[in-house]
mmCIF file of C-alpha atoms and ligand atoms in Angstrom:
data_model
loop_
_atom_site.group_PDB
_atom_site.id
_atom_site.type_symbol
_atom_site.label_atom_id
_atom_site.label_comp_id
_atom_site.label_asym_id
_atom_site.label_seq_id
_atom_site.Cartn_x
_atom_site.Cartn_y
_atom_site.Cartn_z
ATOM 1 C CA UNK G 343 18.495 8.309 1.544
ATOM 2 C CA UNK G 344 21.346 10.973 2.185
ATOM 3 C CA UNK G 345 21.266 11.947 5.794
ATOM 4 C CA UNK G 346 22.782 15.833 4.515
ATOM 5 C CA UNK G 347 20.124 16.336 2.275
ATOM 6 C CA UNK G 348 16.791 17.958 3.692
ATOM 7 C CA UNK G 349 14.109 16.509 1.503
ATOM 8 C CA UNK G 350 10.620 16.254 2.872
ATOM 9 C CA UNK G 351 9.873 12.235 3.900
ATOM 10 C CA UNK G 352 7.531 10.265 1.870
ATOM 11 C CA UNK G 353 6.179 7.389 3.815
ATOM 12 C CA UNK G 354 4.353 4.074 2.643
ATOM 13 C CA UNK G 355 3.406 0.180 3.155
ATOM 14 C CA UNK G 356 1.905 -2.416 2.239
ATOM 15 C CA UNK G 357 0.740 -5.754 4.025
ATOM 16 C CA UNK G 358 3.222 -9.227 2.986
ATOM 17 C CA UNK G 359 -0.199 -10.452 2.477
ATOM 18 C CA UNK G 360 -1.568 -12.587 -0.330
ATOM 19 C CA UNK G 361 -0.713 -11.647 -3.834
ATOM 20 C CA UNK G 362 0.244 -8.334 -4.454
ATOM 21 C CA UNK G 363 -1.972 -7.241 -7.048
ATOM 22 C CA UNK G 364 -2.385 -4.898 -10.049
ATOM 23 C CA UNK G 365 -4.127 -3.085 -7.618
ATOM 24 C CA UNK G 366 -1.550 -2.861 -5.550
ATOM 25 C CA UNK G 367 0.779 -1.787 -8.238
ATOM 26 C CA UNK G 368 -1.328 1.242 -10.295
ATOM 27 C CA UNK G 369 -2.775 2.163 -6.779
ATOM 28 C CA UNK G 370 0.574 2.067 -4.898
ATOM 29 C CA UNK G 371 3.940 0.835 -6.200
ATOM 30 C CA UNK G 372 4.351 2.728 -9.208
ATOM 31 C CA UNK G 373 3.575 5.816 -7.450
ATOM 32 C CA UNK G 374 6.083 5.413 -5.676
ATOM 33 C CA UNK G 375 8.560 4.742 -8.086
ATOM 34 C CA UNK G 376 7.402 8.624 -9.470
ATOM 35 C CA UNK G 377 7.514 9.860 -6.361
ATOM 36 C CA UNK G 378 11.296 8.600 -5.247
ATOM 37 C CA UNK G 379 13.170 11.715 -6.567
ATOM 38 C CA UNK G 380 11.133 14.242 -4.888
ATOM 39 C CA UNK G 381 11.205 12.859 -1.431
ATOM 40 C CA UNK G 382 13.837 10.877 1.332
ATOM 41 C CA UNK G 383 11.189 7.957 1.192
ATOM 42 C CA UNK G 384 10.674 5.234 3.346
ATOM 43 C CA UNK G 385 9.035 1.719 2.144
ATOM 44 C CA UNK G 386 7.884 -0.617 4.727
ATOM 45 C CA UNK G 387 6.940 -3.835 4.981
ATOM 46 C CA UNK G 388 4.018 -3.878 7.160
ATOM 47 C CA UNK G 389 4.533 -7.291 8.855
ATOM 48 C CA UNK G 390 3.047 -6.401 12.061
ATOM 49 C CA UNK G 391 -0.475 -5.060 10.539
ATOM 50 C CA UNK G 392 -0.674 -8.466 8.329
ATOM 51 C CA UNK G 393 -0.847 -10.334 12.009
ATOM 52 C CA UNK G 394 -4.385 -9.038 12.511
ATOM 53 C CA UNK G 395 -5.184 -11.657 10.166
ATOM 54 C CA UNK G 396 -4.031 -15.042 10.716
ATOM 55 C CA UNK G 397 -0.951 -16.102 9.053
ATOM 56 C CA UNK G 398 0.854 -19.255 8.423
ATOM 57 C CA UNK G 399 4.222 -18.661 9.596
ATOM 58 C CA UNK G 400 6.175 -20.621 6.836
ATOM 59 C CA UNK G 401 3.792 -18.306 3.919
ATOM 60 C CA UNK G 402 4.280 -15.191 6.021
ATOM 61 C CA UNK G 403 8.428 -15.260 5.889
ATOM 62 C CA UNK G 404 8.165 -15.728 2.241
ATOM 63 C CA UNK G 405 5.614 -13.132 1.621
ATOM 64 C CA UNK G 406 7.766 -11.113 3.227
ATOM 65 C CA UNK G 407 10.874 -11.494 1.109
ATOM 66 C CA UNK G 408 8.725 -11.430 -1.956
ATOM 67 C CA UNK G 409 7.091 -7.634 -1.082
ATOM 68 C CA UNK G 410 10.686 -6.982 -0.559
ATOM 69 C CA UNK G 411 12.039 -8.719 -4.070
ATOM 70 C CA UNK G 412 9.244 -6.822 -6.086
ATOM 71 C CA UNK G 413 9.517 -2.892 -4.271
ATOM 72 C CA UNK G 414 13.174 -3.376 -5.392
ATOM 73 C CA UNK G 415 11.664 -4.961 -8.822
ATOM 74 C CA UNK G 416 8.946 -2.093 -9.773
ATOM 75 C CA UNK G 417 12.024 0.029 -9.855
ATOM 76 C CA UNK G 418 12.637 1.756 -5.747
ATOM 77 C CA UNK G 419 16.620 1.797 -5.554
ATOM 78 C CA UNK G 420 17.258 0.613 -1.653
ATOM 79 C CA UNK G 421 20.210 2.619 -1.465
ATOM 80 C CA UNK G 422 18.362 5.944 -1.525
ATOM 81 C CA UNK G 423 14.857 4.766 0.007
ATOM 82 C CA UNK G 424 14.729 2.743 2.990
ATOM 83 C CA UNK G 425 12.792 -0.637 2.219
ATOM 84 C CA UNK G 426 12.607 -2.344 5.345
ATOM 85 C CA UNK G 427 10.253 -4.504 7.706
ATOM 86 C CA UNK G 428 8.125 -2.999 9.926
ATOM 87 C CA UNK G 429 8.511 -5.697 12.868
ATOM 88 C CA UNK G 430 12.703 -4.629 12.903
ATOM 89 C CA UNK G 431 11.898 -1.264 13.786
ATOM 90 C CA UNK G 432 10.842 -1.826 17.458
ATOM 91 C CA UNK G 433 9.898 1.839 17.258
ATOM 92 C CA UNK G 434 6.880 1.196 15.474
ATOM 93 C CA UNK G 435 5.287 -1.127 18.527
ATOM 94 C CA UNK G 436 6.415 1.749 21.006
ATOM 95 C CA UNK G 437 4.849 4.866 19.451
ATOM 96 C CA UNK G 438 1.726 2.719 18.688
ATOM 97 C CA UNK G 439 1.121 1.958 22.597
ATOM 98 C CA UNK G 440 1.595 5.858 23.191
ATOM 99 C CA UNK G 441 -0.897 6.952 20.407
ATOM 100 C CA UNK G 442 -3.737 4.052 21.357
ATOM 101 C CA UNK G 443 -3.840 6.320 24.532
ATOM 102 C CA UNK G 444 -4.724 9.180 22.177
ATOM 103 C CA UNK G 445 -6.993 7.765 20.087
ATOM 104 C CA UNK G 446 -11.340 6.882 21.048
ATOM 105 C CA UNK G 447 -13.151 3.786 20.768
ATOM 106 C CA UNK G 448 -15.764 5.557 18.944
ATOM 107 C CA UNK G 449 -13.774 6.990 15.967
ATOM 108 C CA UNK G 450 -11.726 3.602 15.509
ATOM 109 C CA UNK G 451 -15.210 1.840 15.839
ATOM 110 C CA UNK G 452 -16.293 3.911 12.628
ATOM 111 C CA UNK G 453 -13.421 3.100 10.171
ATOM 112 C CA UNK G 454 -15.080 0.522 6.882
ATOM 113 C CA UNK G 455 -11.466 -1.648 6.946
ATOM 114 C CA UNK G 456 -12.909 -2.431 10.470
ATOM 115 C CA UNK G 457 -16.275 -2.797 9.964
ATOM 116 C CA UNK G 458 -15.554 -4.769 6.597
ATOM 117 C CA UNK G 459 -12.703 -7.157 7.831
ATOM 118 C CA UNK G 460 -14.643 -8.032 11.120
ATOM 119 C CA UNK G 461 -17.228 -9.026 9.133
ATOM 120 C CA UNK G 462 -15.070 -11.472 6.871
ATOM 121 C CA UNK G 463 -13.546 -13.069 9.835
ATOM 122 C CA UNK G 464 -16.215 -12.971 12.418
ATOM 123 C CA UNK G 465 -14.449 -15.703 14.156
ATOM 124 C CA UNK G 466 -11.441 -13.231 15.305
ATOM 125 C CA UNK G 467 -12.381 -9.843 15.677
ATOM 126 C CA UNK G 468 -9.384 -9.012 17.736
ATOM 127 C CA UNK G 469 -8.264 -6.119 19.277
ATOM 128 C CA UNK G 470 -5.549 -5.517 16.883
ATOM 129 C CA UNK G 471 -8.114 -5.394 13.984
ATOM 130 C CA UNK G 472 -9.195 -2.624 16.097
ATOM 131 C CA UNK G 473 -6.227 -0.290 16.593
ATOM 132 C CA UNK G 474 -4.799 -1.666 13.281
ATOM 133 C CA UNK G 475 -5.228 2.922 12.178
ATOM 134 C CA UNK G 476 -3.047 3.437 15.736
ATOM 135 C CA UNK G 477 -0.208 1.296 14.624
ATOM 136 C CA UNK G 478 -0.564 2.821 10.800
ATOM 137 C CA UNK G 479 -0.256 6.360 12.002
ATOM 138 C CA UNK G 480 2.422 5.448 14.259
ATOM 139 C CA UNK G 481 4.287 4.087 11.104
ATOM 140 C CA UNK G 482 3.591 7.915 9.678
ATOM 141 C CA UNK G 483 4.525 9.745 12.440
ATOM 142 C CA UNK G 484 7.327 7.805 13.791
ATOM 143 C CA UNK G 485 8.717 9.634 10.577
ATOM 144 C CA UNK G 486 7.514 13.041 10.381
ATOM 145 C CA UNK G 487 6.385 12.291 7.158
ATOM 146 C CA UNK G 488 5.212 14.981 5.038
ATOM 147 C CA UNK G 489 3.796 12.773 2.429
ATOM 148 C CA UNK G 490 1.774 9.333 2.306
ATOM 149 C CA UNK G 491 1.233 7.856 -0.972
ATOM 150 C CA UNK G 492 -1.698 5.397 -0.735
ATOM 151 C CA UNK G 493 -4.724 3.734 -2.877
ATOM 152 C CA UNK G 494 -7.981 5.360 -2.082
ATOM 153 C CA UNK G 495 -9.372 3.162 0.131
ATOM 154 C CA UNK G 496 -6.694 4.231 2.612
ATOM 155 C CA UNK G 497 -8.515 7.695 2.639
ATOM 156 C CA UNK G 498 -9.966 7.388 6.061
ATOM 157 C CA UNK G 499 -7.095 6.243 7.971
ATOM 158 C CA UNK G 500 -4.845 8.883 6.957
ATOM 159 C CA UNK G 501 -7.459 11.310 8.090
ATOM 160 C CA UNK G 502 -7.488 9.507 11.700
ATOM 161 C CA UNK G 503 -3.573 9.715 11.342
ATOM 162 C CA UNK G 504 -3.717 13.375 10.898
ATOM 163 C CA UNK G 505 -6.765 14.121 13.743
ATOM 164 C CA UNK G 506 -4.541 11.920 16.060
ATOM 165 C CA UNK G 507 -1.506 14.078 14.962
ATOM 166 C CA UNK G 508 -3.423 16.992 15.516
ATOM 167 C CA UNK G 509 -4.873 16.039 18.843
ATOM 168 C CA UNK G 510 -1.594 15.510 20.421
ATOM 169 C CA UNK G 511 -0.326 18.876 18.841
ATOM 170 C CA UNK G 512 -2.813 20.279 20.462
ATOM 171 C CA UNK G 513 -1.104 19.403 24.015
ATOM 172 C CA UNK G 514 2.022 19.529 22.845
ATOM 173 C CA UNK G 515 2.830 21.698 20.478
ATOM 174 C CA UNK G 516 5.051 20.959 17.390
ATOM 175 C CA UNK G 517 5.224 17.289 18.258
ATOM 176 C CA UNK G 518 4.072 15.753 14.798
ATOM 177 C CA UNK G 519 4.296 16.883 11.398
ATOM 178 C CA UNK G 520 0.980 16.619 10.417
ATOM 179 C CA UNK G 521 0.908 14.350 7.037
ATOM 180 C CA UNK G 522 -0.830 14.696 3.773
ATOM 181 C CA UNK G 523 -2.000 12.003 1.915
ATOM 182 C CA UNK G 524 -1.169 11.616 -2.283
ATOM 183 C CA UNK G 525 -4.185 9.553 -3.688
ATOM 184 C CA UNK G 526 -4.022 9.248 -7.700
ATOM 185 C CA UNK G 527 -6.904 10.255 -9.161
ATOM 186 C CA UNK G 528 -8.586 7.921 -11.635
ATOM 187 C CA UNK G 529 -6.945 4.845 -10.899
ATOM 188 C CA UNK G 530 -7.046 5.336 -6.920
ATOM 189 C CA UNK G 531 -9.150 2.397 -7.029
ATOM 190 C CA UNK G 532 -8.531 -0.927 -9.279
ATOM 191 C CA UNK G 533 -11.300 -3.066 -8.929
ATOM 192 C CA UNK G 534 -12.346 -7.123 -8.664
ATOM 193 C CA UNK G 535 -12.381 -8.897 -12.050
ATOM 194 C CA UNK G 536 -14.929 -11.037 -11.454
ATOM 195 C CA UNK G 537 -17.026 -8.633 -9.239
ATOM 196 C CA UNK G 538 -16.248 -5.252 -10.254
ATOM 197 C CA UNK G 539 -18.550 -3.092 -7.629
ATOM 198 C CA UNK G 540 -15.609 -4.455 -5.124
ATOM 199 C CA UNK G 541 -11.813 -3.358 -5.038
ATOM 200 C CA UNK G 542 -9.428 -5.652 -6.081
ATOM 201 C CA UNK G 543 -7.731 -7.252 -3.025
ATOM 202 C CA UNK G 544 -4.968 -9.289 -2.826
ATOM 203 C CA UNK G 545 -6.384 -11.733 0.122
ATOM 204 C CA UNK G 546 -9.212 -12.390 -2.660
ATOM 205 C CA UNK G 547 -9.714 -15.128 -4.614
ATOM 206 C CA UNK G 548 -6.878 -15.806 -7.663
ATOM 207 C CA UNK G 549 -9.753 -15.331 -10.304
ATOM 208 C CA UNK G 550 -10.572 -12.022 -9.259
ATOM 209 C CA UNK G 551 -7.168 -10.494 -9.598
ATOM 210 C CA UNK G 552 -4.331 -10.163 -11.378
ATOM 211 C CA UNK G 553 -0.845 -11.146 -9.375
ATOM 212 C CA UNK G 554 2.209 -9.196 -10.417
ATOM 213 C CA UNK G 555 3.270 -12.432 -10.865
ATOM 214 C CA UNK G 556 1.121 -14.060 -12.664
ATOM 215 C CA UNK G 557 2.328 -15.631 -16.257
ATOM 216 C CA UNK G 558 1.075 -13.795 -19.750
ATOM 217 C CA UNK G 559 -1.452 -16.657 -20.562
ATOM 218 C CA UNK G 560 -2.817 -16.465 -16.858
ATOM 219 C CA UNK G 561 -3.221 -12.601 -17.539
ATOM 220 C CA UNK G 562 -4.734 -13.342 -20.477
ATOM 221 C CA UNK G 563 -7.397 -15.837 -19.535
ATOM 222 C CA UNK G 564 -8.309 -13.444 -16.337
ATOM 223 C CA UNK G 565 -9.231 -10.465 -18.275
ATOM 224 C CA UNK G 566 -11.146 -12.911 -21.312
ATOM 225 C CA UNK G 567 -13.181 -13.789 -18.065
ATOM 226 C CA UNK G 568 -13.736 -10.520 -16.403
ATOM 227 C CA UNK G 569 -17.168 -9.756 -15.298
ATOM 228 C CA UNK G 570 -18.547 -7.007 -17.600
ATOM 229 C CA UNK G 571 -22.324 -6.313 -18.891
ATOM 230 C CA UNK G 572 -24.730 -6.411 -21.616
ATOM 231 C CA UNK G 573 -24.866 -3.519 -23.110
ATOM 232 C CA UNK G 574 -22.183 -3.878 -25.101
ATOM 233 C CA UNK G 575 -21.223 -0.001 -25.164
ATOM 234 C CA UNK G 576 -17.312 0.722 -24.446
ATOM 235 C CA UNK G 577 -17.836 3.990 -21.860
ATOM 236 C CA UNK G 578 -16.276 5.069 -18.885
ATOM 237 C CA UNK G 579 -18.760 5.112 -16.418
ATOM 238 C CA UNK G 580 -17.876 3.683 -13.131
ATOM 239 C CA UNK G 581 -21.120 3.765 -11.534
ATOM 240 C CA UNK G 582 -23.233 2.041 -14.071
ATOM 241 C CA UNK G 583 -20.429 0.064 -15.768
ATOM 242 C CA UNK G 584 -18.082 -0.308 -13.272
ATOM 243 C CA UNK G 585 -16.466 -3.422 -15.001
ATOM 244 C CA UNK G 586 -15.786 -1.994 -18.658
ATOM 245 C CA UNK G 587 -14.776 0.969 -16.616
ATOM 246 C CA UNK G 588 -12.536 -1.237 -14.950
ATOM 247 C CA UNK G 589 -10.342 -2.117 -17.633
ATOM 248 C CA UNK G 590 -10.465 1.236 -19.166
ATOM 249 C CA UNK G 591 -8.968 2.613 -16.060
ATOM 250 C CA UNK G 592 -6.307 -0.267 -16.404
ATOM 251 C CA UNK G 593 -5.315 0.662 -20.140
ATOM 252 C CA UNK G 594 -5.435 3.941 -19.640
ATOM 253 C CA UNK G 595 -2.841 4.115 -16.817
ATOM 254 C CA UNK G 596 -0.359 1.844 -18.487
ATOM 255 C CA UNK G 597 -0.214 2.692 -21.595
ATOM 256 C CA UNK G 598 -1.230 6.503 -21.133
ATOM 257 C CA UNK G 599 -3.703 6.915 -23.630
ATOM 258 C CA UNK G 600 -5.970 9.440 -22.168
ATOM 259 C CA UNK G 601 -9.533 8.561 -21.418
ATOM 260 C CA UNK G 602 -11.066 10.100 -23.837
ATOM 261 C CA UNK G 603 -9.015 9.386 -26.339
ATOM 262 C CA UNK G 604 -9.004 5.903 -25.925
ATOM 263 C CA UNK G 605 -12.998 5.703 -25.308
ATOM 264 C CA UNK G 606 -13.420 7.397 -28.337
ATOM 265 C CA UNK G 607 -10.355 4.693 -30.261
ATOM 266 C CA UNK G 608 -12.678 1.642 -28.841
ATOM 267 C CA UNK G 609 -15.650 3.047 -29.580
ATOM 268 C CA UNK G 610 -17.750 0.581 -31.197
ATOM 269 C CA UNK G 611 -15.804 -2.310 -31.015
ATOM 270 C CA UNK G 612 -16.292 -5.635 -29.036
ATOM 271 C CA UNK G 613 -15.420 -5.852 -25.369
ATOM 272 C CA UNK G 614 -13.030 -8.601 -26.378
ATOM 273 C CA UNK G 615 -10.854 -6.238 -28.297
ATOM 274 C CA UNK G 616 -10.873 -3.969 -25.497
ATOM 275 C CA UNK G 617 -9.827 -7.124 -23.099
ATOM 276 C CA UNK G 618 -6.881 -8.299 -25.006
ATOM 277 C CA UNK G 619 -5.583 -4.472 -25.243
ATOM 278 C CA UNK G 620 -5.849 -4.562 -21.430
ATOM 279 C CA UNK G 621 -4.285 -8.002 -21.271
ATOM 280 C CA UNK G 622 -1.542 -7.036 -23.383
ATOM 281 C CA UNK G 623 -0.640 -3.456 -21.545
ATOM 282 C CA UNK G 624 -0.551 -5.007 -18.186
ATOM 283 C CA UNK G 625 1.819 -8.156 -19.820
ATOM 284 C CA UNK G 626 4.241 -5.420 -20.975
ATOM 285 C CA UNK G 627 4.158 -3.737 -17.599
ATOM 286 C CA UNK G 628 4.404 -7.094 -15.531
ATOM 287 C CA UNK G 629 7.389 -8.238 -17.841
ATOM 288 C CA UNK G 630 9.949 -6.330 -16.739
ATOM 289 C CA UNK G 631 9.718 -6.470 -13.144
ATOM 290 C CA UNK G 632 9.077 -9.780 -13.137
ATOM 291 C CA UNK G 633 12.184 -10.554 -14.754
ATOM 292 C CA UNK G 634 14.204 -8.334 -12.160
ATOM 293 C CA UNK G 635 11.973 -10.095 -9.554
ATOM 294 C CA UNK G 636 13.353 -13.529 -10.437
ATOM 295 C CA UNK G 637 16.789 -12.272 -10.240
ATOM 296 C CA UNK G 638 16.284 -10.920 -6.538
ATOM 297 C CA UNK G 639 14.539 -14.092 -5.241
ATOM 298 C CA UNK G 640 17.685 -15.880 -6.054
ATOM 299 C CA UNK G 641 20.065 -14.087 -4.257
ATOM 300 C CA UNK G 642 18.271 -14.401 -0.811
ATOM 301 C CA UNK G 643 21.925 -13.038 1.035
ATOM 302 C CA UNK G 644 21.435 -9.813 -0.723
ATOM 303 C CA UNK G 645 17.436 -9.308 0.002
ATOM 304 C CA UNK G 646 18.385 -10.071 3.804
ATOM 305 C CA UNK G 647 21.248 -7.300 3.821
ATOM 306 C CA UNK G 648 19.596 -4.841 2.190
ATOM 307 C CA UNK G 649 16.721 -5.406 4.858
ATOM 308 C CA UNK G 650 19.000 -5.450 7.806
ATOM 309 C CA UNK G 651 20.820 -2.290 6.645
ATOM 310 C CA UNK G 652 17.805 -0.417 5.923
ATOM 311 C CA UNK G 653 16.229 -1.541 9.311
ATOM 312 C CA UNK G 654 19.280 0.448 10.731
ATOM 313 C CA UNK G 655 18.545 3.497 8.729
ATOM 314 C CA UNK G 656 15.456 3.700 10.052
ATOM 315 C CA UNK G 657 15.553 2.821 13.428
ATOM 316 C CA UNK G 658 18.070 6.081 13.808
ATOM 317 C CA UNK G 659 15.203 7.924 12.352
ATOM 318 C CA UNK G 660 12.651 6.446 14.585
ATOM 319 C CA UNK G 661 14.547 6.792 17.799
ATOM 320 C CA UNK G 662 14.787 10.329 17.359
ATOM 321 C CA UNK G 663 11.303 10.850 17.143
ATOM 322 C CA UNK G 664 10.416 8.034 20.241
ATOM 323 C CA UNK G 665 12.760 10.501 22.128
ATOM 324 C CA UNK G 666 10.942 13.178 21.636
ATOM 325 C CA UNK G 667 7.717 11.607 22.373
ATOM 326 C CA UNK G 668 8.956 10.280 25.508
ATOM 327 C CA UNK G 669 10.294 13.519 26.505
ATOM 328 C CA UNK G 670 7.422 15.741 26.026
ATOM 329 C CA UNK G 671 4.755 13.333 27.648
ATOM 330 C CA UNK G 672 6.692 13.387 30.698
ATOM 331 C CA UNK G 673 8.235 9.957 30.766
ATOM 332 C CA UNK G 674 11.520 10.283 32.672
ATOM 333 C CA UNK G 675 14.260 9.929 30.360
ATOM 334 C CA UNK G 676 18.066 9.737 31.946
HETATM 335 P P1 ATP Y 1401 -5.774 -6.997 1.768
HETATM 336 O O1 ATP Y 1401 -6.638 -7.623 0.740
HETATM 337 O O2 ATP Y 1401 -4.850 -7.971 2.432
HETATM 338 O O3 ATP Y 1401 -6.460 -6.076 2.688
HETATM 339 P P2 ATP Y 1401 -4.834 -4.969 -0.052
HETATM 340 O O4 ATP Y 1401 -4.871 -5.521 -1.430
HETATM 341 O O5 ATP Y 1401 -5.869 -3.972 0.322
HETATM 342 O O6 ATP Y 1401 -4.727 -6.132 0.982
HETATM 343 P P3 ATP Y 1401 -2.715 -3.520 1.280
HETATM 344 O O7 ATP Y 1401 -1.449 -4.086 1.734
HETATM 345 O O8 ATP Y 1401 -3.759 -3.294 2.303
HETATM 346 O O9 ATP Y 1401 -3.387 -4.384 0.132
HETATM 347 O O10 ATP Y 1401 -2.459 -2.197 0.464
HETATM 348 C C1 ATP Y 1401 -1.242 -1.746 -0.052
HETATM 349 C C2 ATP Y 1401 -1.449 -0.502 -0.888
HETATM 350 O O11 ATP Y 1401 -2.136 -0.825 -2.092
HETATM 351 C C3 ATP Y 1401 -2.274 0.593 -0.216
HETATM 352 O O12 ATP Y 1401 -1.723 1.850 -0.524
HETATM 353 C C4 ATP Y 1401 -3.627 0.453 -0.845
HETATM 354 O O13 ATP Y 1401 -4.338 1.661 -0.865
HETATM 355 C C5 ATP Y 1401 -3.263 0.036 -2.261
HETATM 356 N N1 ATP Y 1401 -4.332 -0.758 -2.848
HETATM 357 C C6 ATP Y 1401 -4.813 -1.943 -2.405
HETATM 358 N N2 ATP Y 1401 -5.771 -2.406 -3.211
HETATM 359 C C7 ATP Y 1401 -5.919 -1.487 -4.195
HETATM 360 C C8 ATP Y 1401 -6.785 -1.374 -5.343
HETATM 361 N N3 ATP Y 1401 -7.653 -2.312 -5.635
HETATM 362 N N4 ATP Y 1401 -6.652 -0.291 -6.130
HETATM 363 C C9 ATP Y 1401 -5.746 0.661 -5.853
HETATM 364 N N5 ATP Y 1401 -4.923 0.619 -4.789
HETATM 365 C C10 ATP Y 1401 -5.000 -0.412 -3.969
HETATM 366 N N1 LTN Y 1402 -3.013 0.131 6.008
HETATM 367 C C1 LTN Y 1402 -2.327 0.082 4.771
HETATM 368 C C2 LTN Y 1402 -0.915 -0.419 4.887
HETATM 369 C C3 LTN Y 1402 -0.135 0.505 5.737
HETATM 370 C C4 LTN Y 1402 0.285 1.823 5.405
HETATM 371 C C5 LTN Y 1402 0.991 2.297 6.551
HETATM 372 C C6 LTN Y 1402 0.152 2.610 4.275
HETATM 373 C C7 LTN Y 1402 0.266 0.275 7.020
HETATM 374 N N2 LTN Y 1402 0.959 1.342 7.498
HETATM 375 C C8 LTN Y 1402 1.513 3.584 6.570
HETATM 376 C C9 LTN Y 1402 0.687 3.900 4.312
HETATM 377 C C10 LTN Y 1402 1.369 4.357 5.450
HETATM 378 C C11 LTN Y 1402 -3.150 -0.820 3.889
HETATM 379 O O1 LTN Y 1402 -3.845 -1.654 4.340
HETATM 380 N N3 LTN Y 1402 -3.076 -0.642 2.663
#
């Protein structure tokens, strides 16, 4: 990112969690790879969020070089956007405390990440499962980002993100640019293979998604086992056939045959044609990066410099923001 250049900022993340997914990649990564031109973008590497979960500290440290191996391999250059770890940016932690004392009980108490992932892990609802949306908009506004690319079911915390913007506005005027989110239409939402009423989600079980690193015959075998239905009809029609619609959403973005045009193509045919086509589309798309990916992963001296360096980049952006904070909330500031 030039520092003379006066583009609007583009801010995103994404948990060093699990396997990053299709999901993650139609719903996500590839829009940001559109987006990169338009914007001075930052790509983090939410480290800190992915605690609210247990971790094993060994699986955690690779994760983390892997999310930053594969930004770099769907195609973000990190010499114009900043791809860097959340947890580096001490700035992050900071403006988090400061908006926690701006933010209610009740409307944190309402978001469904909450309510779903306290109910998967019952055994540690913890108060940083709670304020997990505090530290999120903190990422966004630490930035005064303009923009946050994100997969649908991010909806509702950028809409806490922009009340809590708003809120402090309120008292102090011009604080916080207030942030829109970009949502892709469609695809916003890739779903489960083998249960395809749920999203896909990359803390899921292997058979129910596909890993952006997962080999051509794994792909393969995933999709000849994805859940469908009976009816045998090839339809877009998320509601009632939410797994055929499913994979239609999947060709459709990669290979960008409209909708229509591809209903009307399949029309007729078996859903094991329309599998393999789907199996094959997403191979072509995974090939690539996964070659590039391979190449990152083993030069480990580069992936660590290019994370320091960007850390640096952002923490001047950051600071200047904290600054302000600080100074209009009355915190003494020599
Ligand atoms: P977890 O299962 O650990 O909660 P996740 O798969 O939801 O993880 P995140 O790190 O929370 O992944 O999300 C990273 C980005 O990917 C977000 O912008 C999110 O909206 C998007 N995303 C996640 N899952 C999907 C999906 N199934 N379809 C489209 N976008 C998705
Ligand atoms: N909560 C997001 C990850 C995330 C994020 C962000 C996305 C953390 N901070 C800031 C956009 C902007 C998730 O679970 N997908």
């Amino acid at each position: 990112m030039s520092e003379t250049t006066k583009k609007p900022v583009l801010f995103s993340g994404i948990q060093p969690t699990g396997s990053i997914t299709l999901g993650n990649y139609i719903g996500a990564m590839r829009n940001f790879v559109l987006l990169e031109d338009d914007y001075d973008c930052l790509f983090c590497i939410v480290d800190l969020h992915a605690l609210t979960v247990r971790q094993d500290p060994a699986a955690l440290r690779r994760k983390t070089l892997e999310l930053a191996a594969l930004y770099i391999a769907a195609g973000l250059d990190p010499e114009r956007s900043i791809i860097y770890c959340q947890s580096h940016v001490p700035q992050h932690a900071e403006l988090a405390w400061v908006l926690n004392c701006f933010s209610y009980m009740g409307e944190l108490g309402r978001m469904t990440q909450f309510k779903d992932k306290s109910a998967r892990h019952k055994d540690n609802i913890n108060a940083g499962l709670f304020t997990y949306p505090v530290l999120m908009a903190a990422d966004i506004l630490l930035y005064q980002a303009a923009v946050v690319p994100v997969g649908a079911d991010q909806k509702q915390h950028l809409e806490i993100t922009r009340d809590i913007a708003q809120r402090l506005n309120a008292i102090y005027p011009g604080l916080f640019r207030v942030p829109e989110p970009h949502i892709p239409r469609e695809t916003a939402k890739i779903q489960s293979l083998s249960e395809p009423e749920k999203k896909m989600s990359k803390s899921d079980p292997e058979d129910s998604l596909i890993s952006l690193l997962d080999k051509p015959e794994d792909v393969r075998r995933k999709f000849r086992r994805a859940v469908t239905d009976s009816d045998g009809e090839i339809r877009f029609d998320p509601e009632n056939k939410p797994g055929v619609s499913n994979l239609l959403s999947i060709l459709s973005v990669l290979s960008g045959e409209g909708m229509e045009a591809l209903t009307q193509r399949l029309a007729g045919q078996g859903y094991g044609k329309l599998k393999d086509e789907t199996a094959e589309a997403v191979n072509a798309a995974l090939s690539p990066i996964q070659q590039r990916f391979a190449q990152l992963m083993a030069d480990k001296t580069y992936l660590a410099h290019t994370l320091a360096d960007n850390a640096r980049r952002a923490q001047g952006m950051a600071q200047k923001t904290l600054r302000k904070v600080y100074k209009k909330l009355g915190l003494y500031q020599p």
